[in-house]
CSV table of C-alpha atoms in Angstrom, one decimal:
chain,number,residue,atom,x,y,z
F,686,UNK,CA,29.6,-7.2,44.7
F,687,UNK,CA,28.0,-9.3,42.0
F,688,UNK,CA,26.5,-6.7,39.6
F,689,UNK,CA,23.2,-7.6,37.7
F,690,UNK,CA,24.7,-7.8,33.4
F,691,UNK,CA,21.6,-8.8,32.6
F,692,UNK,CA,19.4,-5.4,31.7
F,693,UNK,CA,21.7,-4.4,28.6
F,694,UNK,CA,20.9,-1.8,26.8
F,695,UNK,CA,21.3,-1.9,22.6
F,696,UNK,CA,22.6,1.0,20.4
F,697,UNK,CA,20.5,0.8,17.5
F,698,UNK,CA,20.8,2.8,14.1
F,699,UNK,CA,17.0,3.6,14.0
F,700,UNK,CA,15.4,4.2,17.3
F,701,UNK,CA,18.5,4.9,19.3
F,702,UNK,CA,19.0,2.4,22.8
F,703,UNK,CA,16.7,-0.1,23.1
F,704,UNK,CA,16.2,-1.9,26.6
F,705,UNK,CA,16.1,-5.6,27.6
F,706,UNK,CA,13.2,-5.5,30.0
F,707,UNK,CA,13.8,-8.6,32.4
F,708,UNK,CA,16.1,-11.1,32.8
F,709,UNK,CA,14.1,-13.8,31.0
F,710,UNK,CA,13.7,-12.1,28.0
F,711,UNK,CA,17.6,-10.9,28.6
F,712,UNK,CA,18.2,-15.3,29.2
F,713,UNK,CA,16.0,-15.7,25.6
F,714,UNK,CA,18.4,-13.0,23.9
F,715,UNK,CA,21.5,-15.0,24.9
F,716,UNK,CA,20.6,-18.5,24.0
F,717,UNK,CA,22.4,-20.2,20.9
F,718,UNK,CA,18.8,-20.1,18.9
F,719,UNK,CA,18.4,-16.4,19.5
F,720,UNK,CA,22.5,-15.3,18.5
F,721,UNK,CA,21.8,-17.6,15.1
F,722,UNK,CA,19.8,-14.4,14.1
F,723,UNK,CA,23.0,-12.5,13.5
F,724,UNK,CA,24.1,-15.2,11.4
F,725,UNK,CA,20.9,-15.0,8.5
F,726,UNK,CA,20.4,-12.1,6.9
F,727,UNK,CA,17.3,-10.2,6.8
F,728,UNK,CA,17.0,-9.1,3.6
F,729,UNK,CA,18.4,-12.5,1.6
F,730,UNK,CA,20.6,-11.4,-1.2
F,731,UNK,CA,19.4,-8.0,-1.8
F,732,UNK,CA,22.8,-6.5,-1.0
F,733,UNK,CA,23.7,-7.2,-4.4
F,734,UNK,CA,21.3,-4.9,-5.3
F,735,UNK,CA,21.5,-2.3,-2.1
F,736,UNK,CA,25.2,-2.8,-1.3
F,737,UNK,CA,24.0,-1.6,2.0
F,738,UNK,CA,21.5,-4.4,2.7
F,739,UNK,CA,23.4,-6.7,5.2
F,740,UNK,CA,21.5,-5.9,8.2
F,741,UNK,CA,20.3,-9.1,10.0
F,742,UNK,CA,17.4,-10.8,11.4
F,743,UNK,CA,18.9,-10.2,14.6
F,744,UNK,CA,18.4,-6.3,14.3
F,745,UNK,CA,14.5,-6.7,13.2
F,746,UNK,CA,14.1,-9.1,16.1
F,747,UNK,CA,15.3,-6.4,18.4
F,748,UNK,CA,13.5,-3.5,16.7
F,749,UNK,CA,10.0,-5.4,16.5
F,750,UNK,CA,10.0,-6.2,20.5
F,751,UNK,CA,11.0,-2.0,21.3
F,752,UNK,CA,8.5,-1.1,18.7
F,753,UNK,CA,6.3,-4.0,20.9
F,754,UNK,CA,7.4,-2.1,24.2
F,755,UNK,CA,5.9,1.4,22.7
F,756,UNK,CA,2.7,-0.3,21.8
F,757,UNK,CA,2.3,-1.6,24.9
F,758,UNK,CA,2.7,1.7,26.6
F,759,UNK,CA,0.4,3.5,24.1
F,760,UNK,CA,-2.1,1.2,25.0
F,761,UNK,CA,-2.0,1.2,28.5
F,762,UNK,CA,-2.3,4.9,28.3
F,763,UNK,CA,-5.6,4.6,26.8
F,764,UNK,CA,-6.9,2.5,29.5
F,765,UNK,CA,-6.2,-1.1,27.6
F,766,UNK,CA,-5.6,-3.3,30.4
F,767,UNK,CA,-2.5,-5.6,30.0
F,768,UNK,CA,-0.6,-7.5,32.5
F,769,UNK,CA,3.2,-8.3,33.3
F,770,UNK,CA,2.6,-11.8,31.6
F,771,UNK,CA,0.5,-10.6,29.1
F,772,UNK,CA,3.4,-8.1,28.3
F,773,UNK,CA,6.1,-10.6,28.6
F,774,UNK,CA,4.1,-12.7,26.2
F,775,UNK,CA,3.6,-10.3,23.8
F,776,UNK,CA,7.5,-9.3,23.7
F,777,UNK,CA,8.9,-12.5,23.7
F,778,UNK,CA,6.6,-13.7,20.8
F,779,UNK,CA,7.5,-10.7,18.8
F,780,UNK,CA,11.2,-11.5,19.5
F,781,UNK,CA,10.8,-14.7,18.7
F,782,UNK,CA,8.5,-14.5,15.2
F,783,UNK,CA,11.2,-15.0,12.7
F,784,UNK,CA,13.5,-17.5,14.5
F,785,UNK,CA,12.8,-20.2,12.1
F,786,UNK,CA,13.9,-18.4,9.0
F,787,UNK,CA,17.1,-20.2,7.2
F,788,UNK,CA,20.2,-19.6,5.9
F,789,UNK,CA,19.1,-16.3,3.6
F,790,UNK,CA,15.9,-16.1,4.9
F,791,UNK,CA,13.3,-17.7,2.2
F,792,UNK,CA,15.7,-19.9,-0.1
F,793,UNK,CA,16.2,-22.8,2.0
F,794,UNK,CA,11.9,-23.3,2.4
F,795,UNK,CA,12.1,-23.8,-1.1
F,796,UNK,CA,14.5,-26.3,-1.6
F,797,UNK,CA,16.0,-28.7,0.7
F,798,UNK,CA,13.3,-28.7,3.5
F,799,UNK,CA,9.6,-29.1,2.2
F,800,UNK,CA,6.2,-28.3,3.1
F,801,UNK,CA,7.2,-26.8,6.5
F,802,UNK,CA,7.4,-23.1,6.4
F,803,UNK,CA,9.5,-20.6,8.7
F,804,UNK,CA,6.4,-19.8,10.6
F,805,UNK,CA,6.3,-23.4,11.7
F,806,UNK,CA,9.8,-23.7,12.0
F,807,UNK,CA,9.7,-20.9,14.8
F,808,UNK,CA,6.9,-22.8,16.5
F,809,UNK,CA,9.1,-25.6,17.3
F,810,UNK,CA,11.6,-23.5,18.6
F,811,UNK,CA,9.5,-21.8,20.6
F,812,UNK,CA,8.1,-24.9,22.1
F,813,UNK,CA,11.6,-26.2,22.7
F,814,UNK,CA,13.0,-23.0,24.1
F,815,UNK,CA,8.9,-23.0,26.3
F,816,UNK,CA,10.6,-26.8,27.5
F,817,UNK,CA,13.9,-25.2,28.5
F,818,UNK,CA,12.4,-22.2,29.9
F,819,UNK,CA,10.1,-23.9,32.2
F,820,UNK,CA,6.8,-22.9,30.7
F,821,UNK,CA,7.7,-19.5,30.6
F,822,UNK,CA,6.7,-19.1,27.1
F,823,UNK,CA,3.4,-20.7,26.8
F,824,UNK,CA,1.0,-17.6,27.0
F,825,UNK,CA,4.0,-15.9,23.9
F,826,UNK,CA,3.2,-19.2,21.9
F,827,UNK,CA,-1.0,-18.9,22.8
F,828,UNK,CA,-0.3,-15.1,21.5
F,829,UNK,CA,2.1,-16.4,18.3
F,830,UNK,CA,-0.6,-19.0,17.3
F,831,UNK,CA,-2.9,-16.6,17.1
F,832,UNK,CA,-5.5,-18.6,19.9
F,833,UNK,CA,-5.0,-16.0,22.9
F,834,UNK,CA,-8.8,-14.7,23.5
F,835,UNK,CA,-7.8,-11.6,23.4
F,836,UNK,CA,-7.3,-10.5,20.0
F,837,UNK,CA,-5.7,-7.4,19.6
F,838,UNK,CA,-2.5,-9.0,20.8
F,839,UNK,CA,-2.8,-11.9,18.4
F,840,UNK,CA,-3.2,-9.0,15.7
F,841,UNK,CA,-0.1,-6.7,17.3
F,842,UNK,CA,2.1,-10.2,16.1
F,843,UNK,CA,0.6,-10.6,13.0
F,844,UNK,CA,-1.8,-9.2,11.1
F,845,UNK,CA,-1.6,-5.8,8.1
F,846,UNK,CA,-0.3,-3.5,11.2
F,847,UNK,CA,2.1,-5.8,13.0
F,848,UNK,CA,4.8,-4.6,14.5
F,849,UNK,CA,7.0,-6.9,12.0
F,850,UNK,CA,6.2,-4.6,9.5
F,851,UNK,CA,6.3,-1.6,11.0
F,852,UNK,CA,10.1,-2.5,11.6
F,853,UNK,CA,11.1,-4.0,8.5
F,854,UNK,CA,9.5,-1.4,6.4
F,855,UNK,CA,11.3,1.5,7.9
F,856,UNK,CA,14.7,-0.6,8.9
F,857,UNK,CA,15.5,-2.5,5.4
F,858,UNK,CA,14.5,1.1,4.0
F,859,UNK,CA,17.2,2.6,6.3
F,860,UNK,CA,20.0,-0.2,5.4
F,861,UNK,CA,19.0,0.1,1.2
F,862,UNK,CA,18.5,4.0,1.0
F,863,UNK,CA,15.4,3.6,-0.4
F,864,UNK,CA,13.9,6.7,1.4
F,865,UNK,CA,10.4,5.7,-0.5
F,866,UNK,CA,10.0,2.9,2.3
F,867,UNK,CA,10.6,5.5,5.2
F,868,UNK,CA,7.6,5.1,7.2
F,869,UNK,CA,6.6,6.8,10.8
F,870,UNK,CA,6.2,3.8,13.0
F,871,UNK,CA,6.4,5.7,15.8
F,872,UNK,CA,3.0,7.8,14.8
F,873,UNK,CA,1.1,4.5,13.8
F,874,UNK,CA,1.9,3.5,17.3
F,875,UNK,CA,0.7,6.6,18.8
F,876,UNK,CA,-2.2,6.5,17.0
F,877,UNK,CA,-3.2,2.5,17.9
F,878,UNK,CA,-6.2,1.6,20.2
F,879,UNK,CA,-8.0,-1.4,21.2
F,880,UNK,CA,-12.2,-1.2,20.5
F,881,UNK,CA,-13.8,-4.7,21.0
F,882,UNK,CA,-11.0,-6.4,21.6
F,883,UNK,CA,-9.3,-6.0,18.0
F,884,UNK,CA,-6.7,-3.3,17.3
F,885,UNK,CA,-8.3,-0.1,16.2
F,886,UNK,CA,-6.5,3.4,14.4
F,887,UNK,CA,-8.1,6.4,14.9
F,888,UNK,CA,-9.0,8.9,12.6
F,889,UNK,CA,-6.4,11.0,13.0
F,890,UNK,CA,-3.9,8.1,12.0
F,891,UNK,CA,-5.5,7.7,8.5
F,892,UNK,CA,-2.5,9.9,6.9
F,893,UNK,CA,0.2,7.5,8.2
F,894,UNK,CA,-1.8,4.6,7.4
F,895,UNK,CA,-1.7,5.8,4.0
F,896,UNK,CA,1.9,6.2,3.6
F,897,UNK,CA,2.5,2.7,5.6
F,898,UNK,CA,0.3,1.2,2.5
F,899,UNK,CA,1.9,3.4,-0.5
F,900,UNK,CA,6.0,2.5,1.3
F,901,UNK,CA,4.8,-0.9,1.1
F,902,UNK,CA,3.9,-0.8,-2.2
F,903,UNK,CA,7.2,1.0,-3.0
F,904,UNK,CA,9.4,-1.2,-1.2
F,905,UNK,CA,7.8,-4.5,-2.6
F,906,UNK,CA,8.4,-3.2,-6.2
F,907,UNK,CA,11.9,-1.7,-6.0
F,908,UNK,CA,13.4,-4.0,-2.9
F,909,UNK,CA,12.0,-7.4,-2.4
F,910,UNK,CA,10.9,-8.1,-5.2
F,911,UNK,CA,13.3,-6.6,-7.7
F,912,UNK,CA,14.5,-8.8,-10.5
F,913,UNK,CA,18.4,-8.2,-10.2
F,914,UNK,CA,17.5,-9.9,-6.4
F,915,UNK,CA,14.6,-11.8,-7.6
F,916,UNK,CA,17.1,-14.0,-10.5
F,917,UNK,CA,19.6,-14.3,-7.4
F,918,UNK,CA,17.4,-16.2,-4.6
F,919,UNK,CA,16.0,-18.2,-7.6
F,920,UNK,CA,19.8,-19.1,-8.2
F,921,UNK,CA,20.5,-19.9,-4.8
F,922,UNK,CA,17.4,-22.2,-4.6
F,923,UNK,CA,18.6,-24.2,-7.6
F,924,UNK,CA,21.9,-24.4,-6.2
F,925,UNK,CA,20.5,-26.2,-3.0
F,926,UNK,CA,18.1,-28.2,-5.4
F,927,UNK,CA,20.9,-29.5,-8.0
F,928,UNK,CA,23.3,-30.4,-4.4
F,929,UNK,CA,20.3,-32.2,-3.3
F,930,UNK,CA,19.9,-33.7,-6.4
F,931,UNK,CA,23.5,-34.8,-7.0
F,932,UNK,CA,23.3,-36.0,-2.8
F,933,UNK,CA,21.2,-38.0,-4.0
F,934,UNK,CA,23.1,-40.1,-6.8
F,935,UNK,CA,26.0,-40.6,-4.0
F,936,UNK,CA,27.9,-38.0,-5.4
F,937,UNK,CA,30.0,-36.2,-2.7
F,938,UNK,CA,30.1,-32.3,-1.7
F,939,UNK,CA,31.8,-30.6,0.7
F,940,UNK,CA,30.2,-28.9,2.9
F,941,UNK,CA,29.2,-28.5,6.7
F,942,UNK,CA,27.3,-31.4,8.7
F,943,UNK,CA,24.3,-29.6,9.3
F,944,UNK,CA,24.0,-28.4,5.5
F,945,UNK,CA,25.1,-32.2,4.5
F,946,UNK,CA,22.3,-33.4,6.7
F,947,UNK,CA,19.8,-31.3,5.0
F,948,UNK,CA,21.0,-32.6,1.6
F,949,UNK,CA,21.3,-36.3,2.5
F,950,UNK,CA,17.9,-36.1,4.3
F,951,UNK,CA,14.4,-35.8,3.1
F,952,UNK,CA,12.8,-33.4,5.4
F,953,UNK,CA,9.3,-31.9,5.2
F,954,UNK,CA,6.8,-30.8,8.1
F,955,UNK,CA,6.4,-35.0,9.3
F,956,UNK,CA,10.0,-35.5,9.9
F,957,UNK,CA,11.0,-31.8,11.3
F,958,UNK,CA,11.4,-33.8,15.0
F,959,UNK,CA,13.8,-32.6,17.8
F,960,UNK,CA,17.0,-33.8,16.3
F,961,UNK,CA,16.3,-32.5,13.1
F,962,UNK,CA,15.4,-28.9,14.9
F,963,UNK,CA,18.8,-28.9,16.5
F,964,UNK,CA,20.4,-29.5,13.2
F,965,UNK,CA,18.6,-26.9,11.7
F,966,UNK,CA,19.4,-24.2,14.3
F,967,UNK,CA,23.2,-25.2,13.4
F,968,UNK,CA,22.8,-23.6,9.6
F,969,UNK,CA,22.9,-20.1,9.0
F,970,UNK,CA,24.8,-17.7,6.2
F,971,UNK,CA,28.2,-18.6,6.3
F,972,UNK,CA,27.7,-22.7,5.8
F,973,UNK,CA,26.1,-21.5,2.5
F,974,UNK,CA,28.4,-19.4,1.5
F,975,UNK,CA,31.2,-21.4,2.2
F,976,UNK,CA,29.5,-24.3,0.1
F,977,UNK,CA,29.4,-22.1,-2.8
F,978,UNK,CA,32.9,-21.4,-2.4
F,979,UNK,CA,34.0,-24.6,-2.4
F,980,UNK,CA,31.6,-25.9,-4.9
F,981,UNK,CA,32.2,-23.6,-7.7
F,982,UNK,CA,34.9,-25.8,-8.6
F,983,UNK,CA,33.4,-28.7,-8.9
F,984,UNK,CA,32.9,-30.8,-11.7
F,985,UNK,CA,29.1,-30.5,-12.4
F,986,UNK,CA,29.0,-28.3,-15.0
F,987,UNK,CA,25.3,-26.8,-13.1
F,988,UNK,CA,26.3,-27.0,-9.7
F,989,UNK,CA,29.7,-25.1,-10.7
F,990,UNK,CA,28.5,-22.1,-12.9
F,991,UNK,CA,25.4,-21.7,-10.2
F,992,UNK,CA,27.8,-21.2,-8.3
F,993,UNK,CA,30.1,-19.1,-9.9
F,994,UNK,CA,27.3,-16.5,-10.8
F,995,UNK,CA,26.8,-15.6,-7.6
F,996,UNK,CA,29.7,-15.1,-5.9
F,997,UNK,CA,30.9,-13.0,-9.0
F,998,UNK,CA,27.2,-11.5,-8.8
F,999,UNK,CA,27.1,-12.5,-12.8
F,1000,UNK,CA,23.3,-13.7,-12.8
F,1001,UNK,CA,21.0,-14.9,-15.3
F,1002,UNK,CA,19.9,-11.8,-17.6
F,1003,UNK,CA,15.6,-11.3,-16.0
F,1004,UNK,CA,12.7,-10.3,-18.4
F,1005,UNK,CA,9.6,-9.0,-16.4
F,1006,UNK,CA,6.3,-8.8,-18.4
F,1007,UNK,CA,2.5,-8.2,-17.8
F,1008,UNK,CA,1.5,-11.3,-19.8
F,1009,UNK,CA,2.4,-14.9,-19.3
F,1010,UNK,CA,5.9,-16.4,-20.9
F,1011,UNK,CA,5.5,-18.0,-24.6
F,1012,UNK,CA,6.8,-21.5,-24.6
F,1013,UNK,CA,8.3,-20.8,-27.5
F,1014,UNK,CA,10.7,-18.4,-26.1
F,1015,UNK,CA,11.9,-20.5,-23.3
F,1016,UNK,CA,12.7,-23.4,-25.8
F,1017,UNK,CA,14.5,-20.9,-28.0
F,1018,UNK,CA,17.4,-20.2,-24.9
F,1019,UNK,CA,16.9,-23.7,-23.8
F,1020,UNK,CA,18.2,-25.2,-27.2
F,1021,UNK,CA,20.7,-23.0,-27.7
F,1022,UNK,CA,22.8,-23.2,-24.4
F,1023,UNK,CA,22.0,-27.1,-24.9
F,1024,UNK,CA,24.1,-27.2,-28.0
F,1025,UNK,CA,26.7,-24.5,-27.1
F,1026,UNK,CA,27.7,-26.7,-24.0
F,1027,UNK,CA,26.2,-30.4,-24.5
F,1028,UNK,CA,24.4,-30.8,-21.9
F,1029,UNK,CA,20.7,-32.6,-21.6
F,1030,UNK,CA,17.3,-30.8,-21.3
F,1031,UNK,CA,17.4,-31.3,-17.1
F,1032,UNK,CA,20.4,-29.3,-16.7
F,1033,UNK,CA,19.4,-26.3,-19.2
F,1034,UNK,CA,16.4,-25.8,-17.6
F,1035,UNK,CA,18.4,-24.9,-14.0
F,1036,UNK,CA,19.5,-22.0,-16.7
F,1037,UNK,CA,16.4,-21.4,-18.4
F,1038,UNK,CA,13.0,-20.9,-16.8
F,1039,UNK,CA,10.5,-18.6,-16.1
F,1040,UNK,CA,7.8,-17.9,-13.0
F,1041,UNK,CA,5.5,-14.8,-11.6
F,1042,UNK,CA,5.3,-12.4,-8.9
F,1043,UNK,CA,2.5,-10.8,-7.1
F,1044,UNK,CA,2.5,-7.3,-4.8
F,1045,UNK,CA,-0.7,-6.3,-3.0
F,1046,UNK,CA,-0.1,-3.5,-0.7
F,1047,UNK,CA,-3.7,-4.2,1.4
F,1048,UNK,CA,-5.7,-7.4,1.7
F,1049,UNK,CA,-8.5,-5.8,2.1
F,1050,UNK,CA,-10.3,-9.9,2.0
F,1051,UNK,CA,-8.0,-11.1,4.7
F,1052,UNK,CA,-7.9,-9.0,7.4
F,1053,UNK,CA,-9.3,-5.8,7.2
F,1054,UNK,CA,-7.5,-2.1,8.9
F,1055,UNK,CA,-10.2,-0.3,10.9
F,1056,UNK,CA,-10.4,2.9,11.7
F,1057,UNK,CA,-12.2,4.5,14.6
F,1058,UNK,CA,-14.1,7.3,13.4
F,1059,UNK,CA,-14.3,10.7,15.8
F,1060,UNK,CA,-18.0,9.7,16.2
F,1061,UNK,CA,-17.2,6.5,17.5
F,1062,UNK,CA,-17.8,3.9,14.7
F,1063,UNK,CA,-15.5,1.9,13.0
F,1064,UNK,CA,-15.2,1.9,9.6
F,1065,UNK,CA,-12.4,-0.5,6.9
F,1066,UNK,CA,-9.7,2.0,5.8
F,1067,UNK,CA,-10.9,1.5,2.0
F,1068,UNK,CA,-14.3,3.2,3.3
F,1069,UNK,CA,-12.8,6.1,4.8
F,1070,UNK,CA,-10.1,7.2,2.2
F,1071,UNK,CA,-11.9,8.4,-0.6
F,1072,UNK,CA,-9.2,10.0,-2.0
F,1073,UNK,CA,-6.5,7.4,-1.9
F,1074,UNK,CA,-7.2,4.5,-4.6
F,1075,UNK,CA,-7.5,1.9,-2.3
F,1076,UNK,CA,-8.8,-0.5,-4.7
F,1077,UNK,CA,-5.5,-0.2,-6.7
F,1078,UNK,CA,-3.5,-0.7,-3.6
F,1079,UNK,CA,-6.2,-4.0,-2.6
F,1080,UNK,CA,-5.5,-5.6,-6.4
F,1081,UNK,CA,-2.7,-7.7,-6.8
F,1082,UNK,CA,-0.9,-7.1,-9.5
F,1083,UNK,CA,1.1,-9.9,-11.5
F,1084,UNK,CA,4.1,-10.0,-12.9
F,1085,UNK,CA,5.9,-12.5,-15.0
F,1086,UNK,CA,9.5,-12.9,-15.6
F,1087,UNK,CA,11.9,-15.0,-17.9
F,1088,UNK,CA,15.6,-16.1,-16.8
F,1089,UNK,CA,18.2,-17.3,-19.4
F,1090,UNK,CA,22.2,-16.8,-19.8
F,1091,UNK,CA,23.3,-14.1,-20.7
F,1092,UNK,CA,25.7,-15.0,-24.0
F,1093,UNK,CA,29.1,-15.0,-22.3
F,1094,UNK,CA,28.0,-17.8,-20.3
């Protein structure tokens, strides 16, 4: 007797087995564009930092849609109507939010694809996968795109209490050790409701919302954006830039086709067409990777020690400061690795340049959290916790930083 493979259940390190629902979101969960997710990691090069940071984007993809599946049930509890399709649509869009991140999540959108962003790029797979699917994901893209009428699931994709972050916080806290980012997503949940048709937390959630805003906080400062990983992706996008560059002066790399396409190709938001989207979903990781590998020999003195540094995860020494860069002191590291190795002002400056950073825990001007007071009102989180600085946690604070060679370069 044919048995039905096709409700699997998933061990996972953080909320135990998580269940595939139906066989459409089991079909979605198989196809190529899906598995890709266990090919790009989730956390871009932050493993040389937290040596225990190679979870995937396949694992938060997974988390996000159970975390979706408690939410749902929560809500239902409270007397929130939602349907089987409107359920569907809300798992299958939260499955499906990051598929359009690149090889190492963020470097590629800043360097050999332009003005298109992974947001977008997930759109397009959505709509392709919506073609191949028969329609079955138009109400998840509605929902993704934010136009469903019905808000609070719009807002339960993306908004300052998604359940992206309320995975991603807790997991890529789990996989680096940093315990600061250990939130309880499983209390927010509990405490979520639906007032007006927008997503509500009631009163008795305010402590959990408050350590969900000070982990952020935490985990923006000492994980995604430290400066050991913050000098890395910026290495990885100049490596892409300076192979696009050289691409384009006929010089020959090896590489994979779907990375050489990339390189050869001038892509932004106008030309991302089918073909192009099929090429795309054929990059992940390991065609990086193997690139460097191969390219740390070669003969371009940039493209080569780029290379080099971080494989051997010998980087650029970082300065962070409160105040802008001097010119003066980038010129001073530009001129000297200039003369030490003869090379022209172009190529120093893919070893010598500076840029900022930004962390703001709640944007309290962008979309606000509410909280629904005992009494029945609802009130913006920065009203109701008096004791809790919100408006340190709502100001962005700024950050600039400075990359040169160390002197054994």
């Amino acid at each position: 007797m044919p048995t039905n493979n096709k409700l699997k259940i998933f061990n996972d390190p953080i909320y135990g087995f998580i269940t595939i629902p139906n066989s459409l979101i089991f079909d979605i969960i198989e196809h190529k564009y899906f598995q890709r997710l266990r090919r790009i990691s989730q956390m871009g090069l932050s493993y040389l930092v937290y040596p225990g940071a190679h979870h995937t984007r396949f694992h938060h993809a997974l988390g996000s849609m159970h975390l979706m599946q408690k939410a749902i049930n929560v809500l239902r509890f409270k007397g929130v109507a939602i349907s089987d399709d409107e359920e569907n649509g809300l798992l299958i869009a939260i499955l499906l939010h990051d598929i359009g991140h690149g090889p190492f999540s963020h470097a590629m959108e800043h360097s050999i694809v332009n003005d298109i962003s992974h947001e977008e790029i997930s759109l397009r797979f959505m709509e392709d996968l919506n073609t191949e699917f028969n329609g079955s994901l138009t109400l998840a893209i509605s929902i993704f795109k934010g136009e469903y009428p019905r808000k609070f699931m719009c807002e339960l994709i993306s908004s300052q209490l998604d359940m992206d972050r309320a995975d991603y916080l807790k997991r890529d806290s789990f996989y680096t050790g940093v315990a600061e980012g250990n939130i309880n997503s499983e209390r927010l949940i509990t405490m979520l409701n639906v007032v007006n048709g927008h997503l509500v937390i009631e009163e008795k959630g305010i402590y959990s919302i408050e350590k969900f805003l000070v982990a952020r906080r935490f985990m923006y400062w000492q994980v995604y954006l430290h400066k050991t990983g913050l000098v890395a992706e910026q290495l990885l996008t100049r490596i892409l830039k300076r192979a696009k560059e050289l691409s384009s002066l006929g010089v020959k790399l090896n590489c994979s086709k779907a990375l050489s396409y990339f390189l050869n190709s001038e892509i932004n938001g106008d030309h991302f067409n089918n073909k192009t989207l099929v090429i795309f979903a054929q990059l992940d990781d390991y065609d990086i990777v193997s690139a460097m590998k191969s390219w740390q020999t070669h003969s371009d003195f940039v493209l080569s020690n780029l290379c080099e540094m971080i494989l051997n995860r010998d980087l650029l020494k970082i300065k962070l400061k409160k105040k802008p860069i001097s010119s003066s002191e980038l010129i001073g590291h530009s001129n000297l690795i200039m003369d030490k190795y003869n090379i022209s002002k172009t190529e120093a400056d893919y070893f010598v340049f500076q840029g900022k950073i930004s962390n703001q825990a709640y944007q309290n001007k962008k979309q606000q959290i509410s909280i629904l007071l005992k009494s029945g009102k609802i009130k913006d989180i920065a009203k109701v916790l008096d004791q809790l600085n919100l408006k340190g946690l709502s100001k962005p604070v700024t950050k600039y930083y400075m990359c040169y060679p160390k002197n054994k370069m």
